[in-house]
Amino acid sequence: MNLINTSSTYWYAIYVKSRHEFHVFERLSSANIDAFLPTVEKLNRWKDRKKMVSFPLFPSYLFVHINKSYNNILTVLKTNGVVRFLGISPREPEPIPDEQIISLKRIVESKELIAPYPFLKEGQRIRIKSGPLAGVEGLLIEKSGQHSLVISVDILQQGVSLKVDASEVEIA
């Protein structure tokens, strides 16, 4: 591992076992590791009651603020429930810019109504999740800040586009 021991701390994303986010957060915190688990409250309904419940904003992910030393990375990785650090290469954790975490913390702390939003890039193949067009697939095009789903008929060299809300689509 090419890990340099520096005094600077950085934010890193870690992938954890499904439904282990809160347990991993508690374990990291009790090990004096600065961890951040963004959560959102949703109304859960059962047959006999309703209750506001906290859910991870990004299921299976949380963030740690550590310096990039071998011991710190190993401590995080040895934490029960942690699967791996996120990065371009499996052996090299990728730091997250402080501004992104600061903004995320401010939004979560504001208690405003927030919801996960799909990370979409122009040219990606997407699929409509619900409604009368559920299952329709095409390419994502962005024009004047609007997202459109484009379906092409190659043999005709023609296509059609449909404006879509990013919350209604998923990556195909």
C-alpha positions as a LaTeX table, in Angstrom:
\begin{tabular}{lrrr}
\hline
Residue & $x$ (\AA) & $y$ (\AA) & $z$ (\AA) \\
\hline
Met1 & 0.00 & 0.00 & 0.00 \\
Asn2 & 1.24 & 3.43 & $-0.88$ \\
Leu3 & 0.10 & 5.20 & 2.27 \\
Ile4 & 1.84 & 8.30 & 3.51 \\
Asn5 & 1.52 & 9.28 & 7.15 \\
Thr6 & 0.53 & 12.94 & 7.14 \\
Ser7 & $-0.93$ & 15.16 & 9.82 \\
Ser8 & $-3.69$ & 16.35 & 7.47 \\
Thr9 & $-7.06$ & 14.70 & 7.80 \\
Tyr10 & $-9.36$ & 13.96 & 4.91 \\
Trp11 & $-12.87$ & 12.63 & 4.46 \\
Tyr12 & $-13.21$ & 9.18 & 2.93 \\
Ala13 & $-16.26$ & 7.15 & 1.99 \\
Ile14 & $-16.56$ & 3.61 & 3.24 \\
Tyr15 & $-18.84$ & 0.86 & 2.03 \\
Val16 & $-20.44$ & $-1.20$ & 4.81 \\
Lys17 & $-22.57$ & $-4.32$ & 4.96 \\
Ser18 & $-26.21$ & $-3.80$ & 4.11 \\
Arg19 & $-28.24$ & $-2.44$ & 7.05 \\
His20 & $-25.10$ & $-2.10$ & 9.22 \\
Glu21 & $-24.71$ & 1.68 & 8.82 \\
Phe22 & $-25.84$ & 2.64 & 12.34 \\
His23 & $-23.85$ & $-0.19$ & 14.00 \\
Val24 & $-20.66$ & 0.73 & 12.11 \\
Phe25 & $-21.19$ & 4.41 & 12.96 \\
Glu26 & $-21.45$ & 3.54 & 16.68 \\
Arg27 & $-18.36$ & 1.30 & 16.56 \\
Leu28 & $-16.27$ & 3.94 & 14.76 \\
Ser29 & $-17.42$ & 6.66 & 17.15 \\
Ser30 & $-16.58$ & 4.53 & 20.18 \\
Ala31 & $-13.10$ & 4.00 & 18.67 \\
Asn32 & $-12.71$ & 7.83 & 18.58 \\
Ile33 & $-12.89$ & 7.95 & 14.79 \\
Asp34 & $-14.70$ & 10.98 & 13.39 \\
Ala35 & $-17.55$ & 9.44 & 11.38 \\
Phe36 & $-20.51$ & 10.98 & 9.57 \\
Leu37 & $-23.68$ & 9.08 & 8.69 \\
Pro38 & $-26.13$ & 11.34 & 6.84 \\
Thr39 & $-29.68$ & 10.31 & 7.68 \\
Val40 & $-33.15$ & 11.30 & 6.61 \\
Glu41 & $-36.38$ & 10.79 & 8.54 \\
Lys42 & $-39.27$ & 9.03 & 6.83 \\
Leu43 & $-42.72$ & 8.14 & 8.02 \\
Asn44 & $-42.95$ & 4.35 & 8.31 \\
Arg45 & $-46.40$ & 2.82 & 8.29 \\
Trp46 & $-47.35$ & $-0.49$ & 9.77 \\
Lys47 & $-50.82$ & $-1.99$ & 10.02 \\
Asp48 & $-51.33$ & $-0.68$ & 13.54 \\
Arg49 & $-49.18$ & 2.51 & 13.71 \\
Lys50 & $-47.09$ & 5.18 & 12.07 \\
Lys51 & $-43.68$ & 6.34 & 13.21 \\
Met52 & $-40.89$ & 8.64 & 12.01 \\
Val53 & $-37.78$ & 6.51 & 11.45 \\
Ser54 & $-34.22$ & 7.54 & 10.54 \\
Phe55 & $-32.78$ & 5.96 & 7.41 \\
Pro56 & $-29.31$ & 6.38 & 5.91 \\
Leu57 & $-29.42$ & 8.92 & 3.07 \\
Phe58 & $-26.94$ & 6.76 & 1.16 \\
Pro59 & $-27.63$ & 3.12 & 2.07 \\
Ser60 & $-24.45$ & 1.10 & 2.79 \\
Tyr61 & $-22.19$ & 4.18 & 2.86 \\
Leu62 & $-20.80$ & 6.46 & 5.50 \\
Phe63 & $-17.86$ & 8.82 & 5.83 \\
Val64 & $-14.77$ & 8.90 & 8.06 \\
His65 & $-12.47$ & 11.85 & 8.75 \\
Ile66 & $-8.96$ & 10.48 & 9.29 \\
Asn67 & $-5.39$ & 11.10 & 8.29 \\
Lys68 & $-4.16$ & 8.70 & 5.64 \\
Ser69 & $-1.95$ & 6.53 & 7.80 \\
Tyr70 & $-1.69$ & 2.78 & 7.56 \\
Asn71 & $-2.87$ & 2.39 & 11.20 \\
Asn72 & $-5.95$ & 4.60 & 10.75 \\
Ile73 & $-7.01$ & 2.88 & 7.55 \\
Leu74 & $-6.47$ & $-0.53$ & 9.12 \\
Thr75 & $-8.48$ & 0.46 & 12.22 \\
Val76 & $-11.42$ & 1.46 & 10.02 \\
Leu77 & $-11.17$ & $-1.67$ & 7.87 \\
Lys78 & $-11.04$ & $-3.92$ & 10.96 \\
Thr79 & $-14.27$ & $-2.39$ & 12.28 \\
Asn80 & $-16.98$ & $-5.04$ & 12.20 \\
Gly81 & $-19.33$ & $-4.34$ & 9.27 \\
Val82 & $-16.89$ & $-2.30$ & 7.16 \\
Val83 & $-16.32$ & $-3.81$ & 3.72 \\
Arg84 & $-13.93$ & $-1.37$ & 2.03 \\
Phe85 & $-12.91$ & 2.20 & 1.31 \\
Leu86 & $-14.08$ & 3.78 & $-1.93$ \\
Gly87 & $-11.52$ & 4.90 & $-4.45$ \\
Ile88 & $-10.34$ & 4.62 & $-8.01$ \\
Ser89 & $-8.11$ & 1.70 & $-7.10$ \\
Pro90 & $-9.05$ & $-0.87$ & $-4.43$ \\
Arg91 & $-5.78$ & $-0.20$ & $-2.59$ \\
Glu92 & $-5.99$ & 3.59 & $-2.60$ \\
Pro93 & $-8.82$ & 5.38 & $-0.75$ \\
Glu94 & $-10.02$ & 8.50 & $-2.58$ \\
Pro95 & $-10.33$ & 11.66 & $-0.44$ \\
Ile96 & $-13.59$ & 13.61 & $-0.65$ \\
Pro97 & $-13.39$ & 17.41 & $-0.89$ \\
Asp98 & $-14.24$ & 19.03 & 2.47 \\
Glu99 & $-16.77$ & 21.33 & 0.78 \\
Gln100 & $-18.92$ & 18.36 & $-0.26$ \\
Ile101 & $-19.09$ & 16.96 & 3.28 \\
Ile102 & $-19.65$ & 20.42 & 4.81 \\
Ser103 & $-22.54$ & 21.07 & 2.40 \\
Leu104 & $-24.01$ & 17.63 & 3.05 \\
Lys105 & $-23.82$ & 18.18 & 6.83 \\
Arg106 & $-25.52$ & 21.57 & 6.55 \\
Ile107 & $-28.35$ & 20.13 & 4.46 \\
Val108 & $-28.88$ & 17.19 & 6.83 \\
Glu109 & $-28.76$ & 19.42 & 9.92 \\
Ser110 & $-31.29$ & 21.84 & 8.40 \\
Lys111 & $-33.97$ & 19.15 & 8.76 \\
Glu112 & $-35.38$ & 20.22 & 5.39 \\
Leu113 & $-37.19$ & 17.60 & 3.36 \\
Ile114 & $-34.40$ & 15.88 & 1.43 \\
Ala115 & $-34.31$ & 12.76 & $-0.67$ \\
Pro116 & $-31.60$ & 10.83 & $-2.50$ \\
Tyr117 & $-31.18$ & 11.99 & $-6.08$ \\
Pro118 & $-29.71$ & 9.75 & $-8.76$ \\
Phe119 & $-26.27$ & 10.70 & $-10.03$ \\
Leu120 & $-26.91$ & 11.05 & $-13.74$ \\
Lys121 & $-24.50$ & 11.95 & $-16.50$ \\
Glu122 & $-25.44$ & 12.92 & $-20.01$ \\
Gly123 & $-25.20$ & 9.95 & $-22.35$ \\
Gln124 & $-26.02$ & 7.36 & $-19.67$ \\
Arg125 & $-28.53$ & 4.64 & $-20.46$ \\
Ile126 & $-31.54$ & 5.14 & $-18.13$ \\
Arg127 & $-34.88$ & 3.46 & $-17.40$ \\
Ile128 & $-38.16$ & 4.98 & $-16.16$ \\
Lys129 & $-39.00$ & 3.45 & $-12.74$ \\
Ser130 & $-42.75$ & 3.97 & $-12.45$ \\
Gly131 & $-45.92$ & 5.16 & $-14.09$ \\
Pro132 & $-47.35$ & 4.31 & $-17.51$ \\
Leu133 & $-43.85$ & 4.39 & $-19.06$ \\
Ala134 & $-42.20$ & 2.13 & $-16.44$ \\
Gly135 & $-39.45$ & 0.04 & $-18.03$ \\
Val136 & $-38.89$ & 2.34 & $-21.03$ \\
Glu137 & $-35.15$ & 2.73 & $-21.64$ \\
Gly138 & $-33.13$ & 5.27 & $-23.53$ \\
Leu139 & $-30.27$ & 7.75 & $-23.31$ \\
Leu140 & $-30.16$ & 10.71 & $-20.96$ \\
Ile141 & $-29.76$ & 14.09 & $-22.64$ \\
Glu142 & $-29.60$ & 17.39 & $-20.78$ \\
Lys143 & $-30.71$ & 20.56 & $-22.51$ \\
Ser144 & $-31.24$ & 23.94 & $-20.84$ \\
Gly145 & $-31.18$ & 22.31 & $-17.40$ \\
Gln146 & $-33.92$ & 19.82 & $-18.34$ \\
His147 & $-33.38$ & 16.06 & $-18.47$ \\
Ser148 & $-34.78$ & 14.17 & $-21.43$ \\
Leu149 & $-34.96$ & 10.49 & $-22.25$ \\
Val150 & $-34.09$ & 9.88 & $-25.88$ \\
Ile151 & $-35.20$ & 6.73 & $-27.67$ \\
Ser152 & $-33.62$ & 6.09 & $-31.03$ \\
Val153 & $-34.77$ & 3.90 & $-33.87$ \\
Asp154 & $-31.42$ & 3.14 & $-35.45$ \\
Ile155 & $-32.68$ & 1.79 & $-38.76$ \\
Leu156 & $-34.67$ & 4.99 & $-39.36$ \\
Gln157 & $-31.92$ & 7.19 & $-37.98$ \\
Gln158 & $-34.64$ & 8.98 & $-36.05$ \\
Gly159 & $-35.43$ & 9.42 & $-32.38$ \\
Val160 & $-37.90$ & 10.88 & $-29.95$ \\
Ser161 & $-37.31$ & 12.64 & $-26.67$ \\
Leu162 & $-39.39$ & 12.89 & $-23.53$ \\
Lys163 & $-38.80$ & 15.24 & $-20.61$ \\
Val164 & $-38.22$ & 13.27 & $-17.41$ \\
Asp165 & $-37.64$ & 14.10 & $-13.77$ \\
Ala166 & $-34.38$ & 12.58 & $-12.56$ \\
Ser167 & $-36.14$ & 11.17 & $-9.48$ \\
Glu168 & $-38.32$ & 9.04 & $-11.77$ \\
Val169 & $-35.45$ & 7.28 & $-13.54$ \\
Glu170 & $-32.69$ & 4.83 & $-12.70$ \\
Ile171 & $-29.51$ & 3.78 & $-14.43$ \\
Ala172 & $-30.31$ & 0.92 & $-16.81$ \\
\hline
\end{tabular}
